[in-house]
Tab-separated table of C-alpha atoms in Angstrom:
chain	number	residue	atom	x	y	z
A	5	UNK	CA	-38.222	38.993	-53.137
A	6	UNK	CA	-37.359	35.473	-54.230
A	7	UNK	CA	-37.714	32.831	-51.503
A	8	UNK	CA	-34.430	31.247	-50.368
A	9	UNK	CA	-33.862	27.665	-51.375
A	10	UNK	CA	-31.995	25.376	-48.963
A	11	UNK	CA	-29.866	22.424	-50.022
A	12	UNK	CA	-28.044	19.728	-48.052
A	13	UNK	CA	-24.772	21.463	-48.857
A	14	UNK	CA	-25.625	24.495	-46.750
A	15	UNK	CA	-25.551	24.936	-43.008
A	16	UNK	CA	-29.216	25.899	-42.917
A	17	UNK	CA	-30.465	22.804	-44.713
A	18	UNK	CA	-33.945	21.843	-43.577
A	19	UNK	CA	-33.639	18.210	-44.611
A	20	UNK	CA	-30.629	15.965	-44.090
A	21	UNK	CA	-30.076	12.269	-43.427
A	22	UNK	CA	-31.733	11.086	-40.193
A	23	UNK	CA	-33.447	14.458	-39.649
A	24	UNK	CA	-36.970	13.228	-40.278
A	25	UNK	CA	-39.342	12.509	-37.437
A	26	UNK	CA	-39.294	8.819	-38.324
A	27	UNK	CA	-35.517	8.510	-37.812
A	28	UNK	CA	-35.069	7.069	-34.329
A	29	UNK	CA	-31.644	5.447	-34.594
A	30	UNK	CA	-28.132	6.709	-35.255
A	31	UNK	CA	-26.178	5.147	-38.098
A	32	UNK	CA	-22.638	6.300	-37.339
A	33	UNK	CA	-21.734	3.094	-35.475
A	34	UNK	CA	-22.238	-0.607	-35.935
A	35	UNK	CA	-24.385	-2.153	-33.187
A	36	UNK	CA	-23.179	-5.260	-31.372
A	37	UNK	CA	-26.381	-7.099	-32.315
A	38	UNK	CA	-28.890	-6.717	-35.110
A	39	UNK	CA	-30.815	-3.973	-33.351
A	40	UNK	CA	-29.325	-0.884	-31.758
A	41	UNK	CA	-29.918	-0.414	-28.041
A	42	UNK	CA	-30.545	2.748	-26.051
A	43	UNK	CA	-27.251	2.101	-24.249
A	44	UNK	CA	-25.385	2.182	-27.561
A	45	UNK	CA	-27.173	5.310	-28.758
A	46	UNK	CA	-26.139	7.306	-25.682
A	47	UNK	CA	-22.682	5.777	-25.189
A	48	UNK	CA	-20.969	4.553	-28.351
A	49	UNK	CA	-18.575	7.140	-29.797
A	50	UNK	CA	-20.064	9.964	-27.741
A	51	UNK	CA	-16.452	10.705	-26.841
A	52	UNK	CA	-14.983	12.270	-30.028
A	53	UNK	CA	-12.034	10.380	-31.465
A	54	UNK	CA	-10.126	11.445	-34.591
A	55	UNK	CA	-8.794	7.877	-34.810
A	56	UNK	CA	-12.329	6.801	-35.542
A	57	UNK	CA	-14.751	9.497	-36.731
A	58	UNK	CA	-13.819	13.001	-35.589
A	59	UNK	CA	-12.679	14.791	-38.733
A	60	UNK	CA	-11.226	17.978	-37.277
A	61	UNK	CA	-8.672	16.389	-34.928
A	62	UNK	CA	-8.323	16.737	-31.165
A	63	UNK	CA	-9.434	20.101	-29.808
A	64	UNK	CA	-7.338	19.875	-26.616
A	65	UNK	CA	-4.009	18.473	-25.487
A	66	UNK	CA	-1.435	18.278	-22.740
A	67	UNK	CA	1.740	20.208	-22.022
A	68	UNK	CA	3.943	17.286	-23.115
A	69	UNK	CA	2.446	17.332	-26.615
A	70	UNK	CA	0.007	14.446	-26.193
A	71	UNK	CA	-3.553	15.110	-27.310
A	72	UNK	CA	-6.919	13.658	-26.418
A	73	UNK	CA	-6.883	10.085	-25.175
A	74	UNK	CA	-3.443	8.609	-25.955
A	75	UNK	CA	-3.445	4.895	-26.686
A	76	UNK	CA	-0.128	4.621	-24.840
A	77	UNK	CA	-1.902	4.946	-21.496
A	78	UNK	CA	-2.007	1.152	-21.437
A	79	UNK	CA	0.403	-1.444	-22.779
A	80	UNK	CA	-2.516	-3.446	-24.144
A	81	UNK	CA	-3.248	-3.133	-27.845
A	82	UNK	CA	-6.319	-3.644	-30.023
A	83	UNK	CA	-6.329	-4.213	-33.777
A	84	UNK	CA	-5.647	-1.116	-35.829
A	85	UNK	CA	-3.763	0.671	-33.061
A	86	UNK	CA	-0.505	0.853	-34.989
A	87	UNK	CA	-2.061	2.505	-38.018
A	88	UNK	CA	-1.152	6.199	-38.314
A	89	UNK	CA	-3.415	8.931	-37.017
A	90	UNK	CA	-4.745	11.411	-39.589
A	91	UNK	CA	-2.315	14.149	-40.598
A	92	UNK	CA	-4.237	17.313	-41.386
A	93	UNK	CA	-3.145	20.806	-42.362
A	94	UNK	CA	-4.320	24.011	-40.686
A	95	UNK	CA	-8.017	24.564	-41.239
A	96	UNK	CA	-8.433	21.218	-42.949
A	97	UNK	CA	-11.117	18.817	-41.838
A	98	UNK	CA	-10.351	16.308	-44.547
A	99	UNK	CA	-8.611	12.966	-44.330
A	100	UNK	CA	-5.695	11.629	-46.369
A	101	UNK	CA	-6.673	9.726	-49.477
A	102	UNK	CA	-7.344	6.002	-48.872
A	103	UNK	CA	-6.945	6.494	-45.128
A	104	UNK	CA	-8.116	3.598	-42.930
A	105	UNK	CA	-9.338	4.410	-39.441
A	106	UNK	CA	-6.924	3.163	-36.791
A	107	UNK	CA	-7.769	1.746	-33.359
A	108	UNK	CA	-10.907	-0.039	-34.542
A	109	UNK	CA	-10.394	-2.816	-32.001
A	110	UNK	CA	-10.941	-0.601	-28.979
A	111	UNK	CA	-14.292	0.553	-30.352
A	112	UNK	CA	-15.724	-2.969	-30.410
A	113	UNK	CA	-16.204	-3.063	-26.617
A	114	UNK	CA	-19.766	-3.033	-25.297
A	115	UNK	CA	-20.733	-3.241	-21.638
A	116	UNK	CA	-22.986	-6.332	-21.302
A	117	UNK	CA	-24.705	-4.575	-18.382
A	118	UNK	CA	-25.575	-1.721	-20.768
A	119	UNK	CA	-24.952	0.840	-18.046
A	120	UNK	CA	-25.515	4.525	-18.654
A	121	UNK	CA	-26.658	7.407	-16.497
A	122	UNK	CA	-30.314	6.444	-16.026
A	123	UNK	CA	-29.674	2.719	-15.400
A	124	UNK	CA	-26.901	3.589	-12.975
A	125	UNK	CA	-29.118	5.826	-10.851
A	126	UNK	CA	-31.983	3.347	-10.879
A	127	UNK	CA	-29.820	0.398	-9.844
A	128	UNK	CA	-28.025	2.172	-7.012
A	129	UNK	CA	-31.208	3.781	-5.735
A	130	UNK	CA	-32.811	0.330	-5.502
A	131	UNK	CA	-29.794	-1.110	-3.667
A	132	UNK	CA	-29.695	1.741	-1.152
A	133	UNK	CA	-33.457	1.562	-0.618
A	134	UNK	CA	-33.383	-2.181	0.073
A	135	UNK	CA	-30.330	-1.996	2.321
A	136	UNK	CA	-31.831	0.853	4.315
A	137	UNK	CA	-35.077	-1.072	4.795
A	138	UNK	CA	-33.221	-4.185	5.983
A	139	UNK	CA	-31.240	-2.235	8.551
A	140	UNK	CA	-34.291	-0.306	9.744
A	141	UNK	CA	-36.311	-3.522	10.147
A	142	UNK	CA	-33.480	-5.039	12.177
A	143	UNK	CA	-33.275	-1.932	14.332
A	144	UNK	CA	-37.025	-1.974	15.022
A	145	UNK	CA	-36.889	-5.665	15.922
A	146	UNK	CA	-33.854	-5.210	18.216
A	147	UNK	CA	-32.075	-7.868	16.162
A	148	UNK	CA	-28.648	-6.533	17.117
A	149	UNK	CA	-29.221	-7.669	20.740
A	150	UNK	CA	-28.769	-11.268	19.570
A	151	UNK	CA	-25.171	-10.814	18.425
A	152	UNK	CA	-22.488	-12.776	20.274
A	153	UNK	CA	-19.882	-10.624	22.096
A	154	UNK	CA	-16.913	-11.467	19.891
A	155	UNK	CA	-18.951	-10.909	16.750
A	156	UNK	CA	-19.607	-7.327	17.779
A	157	UNK	CA	-15.854	-6.777	18.006
A	158	UNK	CA	-15.307	-8.549	14.672
A	159	UNK	CA	-17.814	-6.310	12.881
A	160	UNK	CA	-16.610	-3.046	14.390
A	161	UNK	CA	-12.991	-3.746	13.477
A	162	UNK	CA	-13.019	-5.918	10.373
A	163	UNK	CA	-16.263	-5.289	8.510
A	164	UNK	CA	-15.597	-1.641	9.252
A	165	UNK	CA	-12.078	-1.959	7.854
A	166	UNK	CA	-13.455	-3.191	4.544
A	167	UNK	CA	-15.021	0.212	3.854
A	168	UNK	CA	-11.481	1.613	3.495
A	169	UNK	CA	-10.781	-0.852	0.702
A	170	UNK	CA	-13.972	-0.047	-1.197
A	171	UNK	CA	-13.346	3.680	-0.826
A	172	UNK	CA	-9.745	3.443	-2.045
A	173	UNK	CA	-10.500	1.188	-5.019
A	174	UNK	CA	-13.536	3.227	-6.004
A	175	UNK	CA	-11.895	6.634	-5.793
A	176	UNK	CA	-8.213	6.009	-6.504
A	177	UNK	CA	-8.403	3.137	-8.985
A	178	UNK	CA	-11.591	3.243	-11.058
A	179	UNK	CA	-12.433	6.937	-10.751
A	180	UNK	CA	-8.779	7.756	-11.402
A	181	UNK	CA	-8.563	5.749	-14.637
A	182	UNK	CA	-11.939	6.477	-16.205
A	183	UNK	CA	-10.415	9.440	-18.081
A	184	UNK	CA	-7.542	7.297	-19.367
A	185	UNK	CA	-9.438	4.785	-21.487
A	186	UNK	CA	-9.573	5.104	-25.287
A	187	UNK	CA	-13.369	5.046	-25.767
A	188	UNK	CA	-16.468	6.350	-24.068
A	189	UNK	CA	-17.717	2.772	-23.657
A	190	UNK	CA	-14.715	1.900	-21.500
A	191	UNK	CA	-14.870	5.131	-19.527
A	192	UNK	CA	-18.553	4.666	-18.712
A	193	UNK	CA	-17.917	1.158	-17.409
A	194	UNK	CA	-15.065	2.440	-15.225
A	195	UNK	CA	-17.224	5.214	-13.779
A	196	UNK	CA	-20.021	2.793	-12.933
A	197	UNK	CA	-17.557	0.379	-11.298
A	198	UNK	CA	-16.159	3.309	-9.326
A	199	UNK	CA	-19.542	4.392	-8.061
A	200	UNK	CA	-20.503	0.840	-7.094
A	201	UNK	CA	-17.542	0.800	-4.752
A	202	UNK	CA	-18.035	4.298	-3.398
A	203	UNK	CA	-21.702	3.504	-2.735
A	204	UNK	CA	-20.756	0.249	-0.983
A	205	UNK	CA	-18.220	2.101	1.172
A	206	UNK	CA	-20.974	4.552	2.094
A	207	UNK	CA	-23.342	1.666	2.895
A	208	UNK	CA	-20.777	0.264	5.322
A	209	UNK	CA	-20.143	3.689	6.867
A	210	UNK	CA	-23.845	4.332	7.476
A	211	UNK	CA	-24.267	0.801	8.815
A	212	UNK	CA	-21.381	1.450	11.197
A	213	UNK	CA	-23.159	4.589	12.485
A	214	UNK	CA	-26.371	2.639	13.069
A	215	UNK	CA	-24.518	-0.049	15.030
A	216	UNK	CA	-22.824	2.631	17.125
A	217	UNK	CA	-26.273	3.875	18.127
A	218	UNK	CA	-27.940	0.503	18.616
A	219	UNK	CA	-25.275	-1.648	20.304
A	220	UNK	CA	-23.999	-0.627	23.699
A	221	UNK	CA	-20.218	-0.357	23.734
A	222	UNK	CA	-19.888	-0.633	19.942
A	223	UNK	CA	-16.820	1.397	18.941
A	224	UNK	CA	-17.640	3.061	15.634
A	225	UNK	CA	-14.072	4.299	15.180
A	226	UNK	CA	-12.305	0.959	15.808
A	227	UNK	CA	-12.068	0.247	12.081
A	228	UNK	CA	-9.543	3.072	11.683
A	229	UNK	CA	-7.163	1.464	14.176
A	230	UNK	CA	-7.725	-1.966	12.600
A	231	UNK	CA	-6.931	-0.682	9.101
A	232	UNK	CA	-3.853	1.229	10.243
A	233	UNK	CA	-2.400	-1.220	12.753
A	234	UNK	CA	-3.885	-4.740	12.819
A	235	UNK	CA	-1.411	-7.236	11.368
A	236	UNK	CA	-4.260	-9.104	9.628
A	237	UNK	CA	-4.936	-6.105	7.393
A	238	UNK	CA	-1.454	-4.884	6.563
A	239	UNK	CA	-0.884	-7.338	3.725
A	240	UNK	CA	-4.190	-6.363	2.124
A	241	UNK	CA	-3.436	-2.699	2.677
A	242	UNK	CA	-0.105	-3.153	0.876
A	243	UNK	CA	-1.850	-4.649	-2.174
A	244	UNK	CA	-4.614	-2.022	-2.241
A	245	UNK	CA	-2.123	0.822	-2.088
A	246	UNK	CA	-0.033	-0.862	-4.808
A	247	UNK	CA	-3.114	-0.966	-7.059
A	248	UNK	CA	-3.418	2.809	-6.794
A	249	UNK	CA	0.259	3.236	-7.689
A	250	UNK	CA	0.414	1.304	-10.996
A	251	UNK	CA	2.552	3.353	-13.357
A	252	UNK	CA	0.409	4.894	-16.098
A	253	UNK	CA	-1.553	1.823	-17.199
A	254	UNK	CA	-5.322	1.829	-16.796
A	255	UNK	CA	-5.497	-1.697	-18.218
A	256	UNK	CA	-3.302	-3.188	-15.511
A	257	UNK	CA	-5.154	-1.336	-12.738
A	258	UNK	CA	-8.591	-2.567	-13.844
A	259	UNK	CA	-7.358	-6.078	-14.662
A	260	UNK	CA	-5.438	-6.541	-11.410
A	261	UNK	CA	-8.357	-5.282	-9.319
A	262	UNK	CA	-11.285	-7.140	-10.888
A	263	UNK	CA	-9.562	-10.296	-12.130
A	264	UNK	CA	-7.062	-10.938	-9.310
A	265	UNK	CA	-7.754	-8.915	-6.157
A	266	UNK	CA	-11.527	-9.307	-6.031
A	267	UNK	CA	-11.776	-13.130	-6.188
A	268	UNK	CA	-8.633	-13.853	-4.147
A	269	UNK	CA	-9.186	-11.280	-1.380
A	270	UNK	CA	-12.546	-9.560	-1.871
A	271	UNK	CA	-14.718	-12.658	-2.194
A	272	UNK	CA	-12.493	-14.524	0.251
A	273	UNK	CA	-13.405	-12.006	2.967
A	274	UNK	CA	-16.964	-11.127	1.982
A	275	UNK	CA	-18.385	-14.497	0.886
A	276	UNK	CA	-16.123	-17.032	2.550
A	277	UNK	CA	-15.788	-15.349	5.936
A	278	UNK	CA	-18.405	-12.717	6.788
A	279	UNK	CA	-21.379	-14.339	5.091
A	280	UNK	CA	-20.398	-17.802	6.335
A	281	UNK	CA	-19.907	-16.790	9.974
A	282	UNK	CA	-22.604	-14.153	10.525
A	283	UNK	CA	-25.705	-16.330	10.986
A	284	UNK	CA	-24.043	-18.582	13.561
A	285	UNK	CA	-23.262	-15.492	15.618
A	286	UNK	CA	-26.867	-14.266	15.602
A	287	UNK	CA	-26.365	-11.754	12.793
A	288	UNK	CA	-28.770	-11.825	9.864
A	289	UNK	CA	-28.301	-8.173	8.908
A	290	UNK	CA	-24.618	-7.803	8.004
A	291	UNK	CA	-24.874	-10.437	5.203
A	292	UNK	CA	-27.513	-8.306	3.462
A	293	UNK	CA	-25.224	-5.260	3.517
A	294	UNK	CA	-22.177	-7.229	2.415
A	295	UNK	CA	-24.244	-9.139	-0.132
A	296	UNK	CA	-25.169	-5.942	-1.972
A	297	UNK	CA	-21.488	-5.200	-2.549
A	298	UNK	CA	-20.844	-8.815	-3.493
A	299	UNK	CA	-23.577	-8.637	-6.116
A	300	UNK	CA	-22.032	-5.450	-7.548
A	301	UNK	CA	-18.873	-7.372	-8.324
A	302	UNK	CA	-19.996	-10.890	-9.167
A	303	UNK	CA	-23.025	-10.000	-11.305
A	304	UNK	CA	-22.058	-6.659	-12.837
A	305	UNK	CA	-18.442	-5.500	-12.532
A	306	UNK	CA	-16.978	-8.893	-13.420
A	307	UNK	CA	-19.225	-9.081	-16.503
A	308	UNK	CA	-17.893	-5.905	-18.087
A	309	UNK	CA	-14.343	-6.884	-17.111
A	310	UNK	CA	-14.579	-10.180	-18.999
A	311	UNK	CA	-16.187	-8.449	-21.984
A	312	UNK	CA	-13.351	-5.904	-21.995
A	313	UNK	CA	-10.307	-8.163	-21.658
A	314	UNK	CA	-11.345	-11.484	-23.260
A	315	UNK	CA	-11.450	-10.053	-26.826
A	316	UNK	CA	-7.937	-8.663	-26.354
A	317	UNK	CA	-6.630	-12.167	-25.635
A	318	UNK	CA	-7.914	-13.284	-29.040
A	319	UNK	CA	-7.309	-9.993	-30.849
A	320	UNK	CA	-6.852	-10.483	-34.601
A	321	UNK	CA	-3.608	-8.494	-34.585
A	322	UNK	CA	-2.173	-8.354	-31.036
A	323	UNK	CA	-3.371	-11.566	-29.352
A	324	UNK	CA	0.123	-12.831	-28.513
A	325	UNK	CA	1.240	-9.437	-27.195
A	326	UNK	CA	-1.813	-9.043	-24.976
A	327	UNK	CA	-1.741	-12.612	-23.724
A	328	UNK	CA	1.891	-12.402	-22.690
A	329	UNK	CA	1.256	-9.073	-20.981
A	330	UNK	CA	-1.780	-10.270	-19.025
A	331	UNK	CA	-0.059	-13.494	-17.991
A	332	UNK	CA	2.694	-11.323	-16.503
A	333	UNK	CA	0.110	-9.278	-14.635
A	334	UNK	CA	-1.460	-12.476	-13.318
A	335	UNK	CA	1.864	-13.747	-11.963
A	336	UNK	CA	2.728	-10.429	-10.330
A	337	UNK	CA	-0.607	-9.722	-8.637
A	338	UNK	CA	-1.482	-13.315	-7.749
A	339	UNK	CA	1.695	-13.626	-5.700
A	340	UNK	CA	0.906	-10.380	-3.863
A	341	UNK	CA	-2.728	-11.328	-3.219
A	342	UNK	CA	-2.008	-14.864	-1.985
A	343	UNK	CA	0.585	-13.486	0.429
A	344	UNK	CA	-1.914	-10.877	1.658
A	345	UNK	CA	-4.706	-13.455	1.953
A	346	UNK	CA	-2.587	-15.631	4.230
A	347	UNK	CA	-1.970	-12.729	6.596
A	348	UNK	CA	-5.774	-12.579	7.054
A	349	UNK	CA	-5.954	-16.134	8.445
A	350	UNK	CA	-6.339	-15.085	12.140
A	351	UNK	CA	-9.653	-13.399	11.229
A	352	UNK	CA	-11.204	-16.852	10.823
A	353	UNK	CA	-10.699	-17.518	14.553
A	354	UNK	CA	-12.072	-14.291	16.021
A	355	UNK	CA	-15.813	-15.005	16.056
A	356	UNK	CA	-17.566	-17.188	18.639
A	357	UNK	CA	-19.110	-19.337	15.923
A	358	UNK	CA	-16.353	-20.235	13.479
A	359	UNK	CA	-16.788	-20.230	9.672
A	360	UNK	CA	-15.323	-23.040	7.512
A	361	UNK	CA	-11.557	-23.458	7.878
A	362	UNK	CA	-9.363	-20.778	6.346
A	363	UNK	CA	-7.645	-23.259	4.015
A	364	UNK	CA	-11.008	-24.459	2.713
A	365	UNK	CA	-12.104	-20.858	2.174
A	366	UNK	CA	-8.878	-20.027	0.357
A	367	UNK	CA	-9.226	-23.102	-1.842
A	368	UNK	CA	-12.713	-21.944	-2.851
A	369	UNK	CA	-11.355	-18.490	-3.682
A	370	UNK	CA	-8.512	-20.009	-5.716
A	371	UNK	CA	-10.944	-22.205	-7.646
A	372	UNK	CA	-13.154	-19.208	-8.389
A	373	UNK	CA	-10.129	-17.204	-9.546
A	374	UNK	CA	-8.884	-20.020	-11.788
A	375	UNK	CA	-12.312	-20.221	-13.427
A	376	UNK	CA	-12.327	-16.487	-14.199
A	377	UNK	CA	-8.827	-16.671	-15.662
A	378	UNK	CA	-9.753	-19.663	-17.835
A	379	UNK	CA	-12.873	-17.892	-19.146
A	380	UNK	CA	-10.637	-15.027	-20.244
A	381	UNK	CA	-8.563	-17.449	-22.313
A	382	UNK	CA	-5.526	-17.233	-20.019
A	383	UNK	CA	-3.642	-19.786	-17.920
A	384	UNK	CA	-3.895	-19.818	-14.106
A	385	UNK	CA	-0.461	-18.670	-12.894
A	386	UNK	CA	1.893	-20.993	-11.016
A	387	UNK	CA	1.842	-18.494	-8.131
A	388	UNK	CA	-1.663	-19.774	-7.326
A	389	UNK	CA	-0.043	-22.742	-5.567
A	390	UNK	CA	1.712	-20.535	-3.002
């Protein structure tokens, strides 16, 4: 019997491009730098997209006729978006002659944190391990006995209330929109941002349980009443719930949360109130718990946010459209956040040892926000002066 001969044109080919043992890199995408990274190999274009590479078209769709990952799920646009999608006949995997891939602009995004499954687990495991050790050391040293009376009430009501915010933003903003983005690179960043917040909410919940056991009279359920009823939190609650109710636009939800809400309300509370007041009230533990969540945002989540939205402001095709759209988002959400921040002012007077004045804290938050906006290539909105 003659021996079969395999060629590259057959499904059983033994040799094909990149099949050799020496081939360690994929060549179906262009790396952001000269050398491909592991993050790019496991993330870039892993989500099939017929607007980019997938030849056979979407393999699933929705009842309204939309298929795959519609680009209309945000009003933002990236270069190439308006080019037509491939039109293929039944059983055809080919492309029209001289067809140019649309939506190239979306596929340029890379997460500067280079987050993927392994890095995500390692980072969060380290954070949880360190936080747990800090709390356990404080418990062994009876450090909670040094807290001033009013600080105990402040932590049980207000630090506890913050876990609601992290839970809502993590689960109903970032987890909710990760399926809406046009590329796997965006979706991965959204998932990681989501899990940062869910982990931080869990950190606060477990911390609350420890305090309930260690501090006599500490009411571990007081945060529920504070979140539902305290006037200081109702403005913030209004904004947080509005973020979850943005109408079918993942871009606005992510932009409004990380560019506007976090610096004007998140950092205002975490950095300019809790971490400023804690030490004076005998508390050296709460800042370590809060600081872990602060690091999530300032050193990681903000980085991918700037890398995602800044290129859209200078997009080669839709810069003016995107800039006008984002400036409108800034005006809308800045007004809401400044109004909510001012309702929080009484919190600055609740501890025995007072932090810096509320107006000084708000000015620092405004300055931080203006810097982020400027780095994105946008103009700080006039609503910042409210």
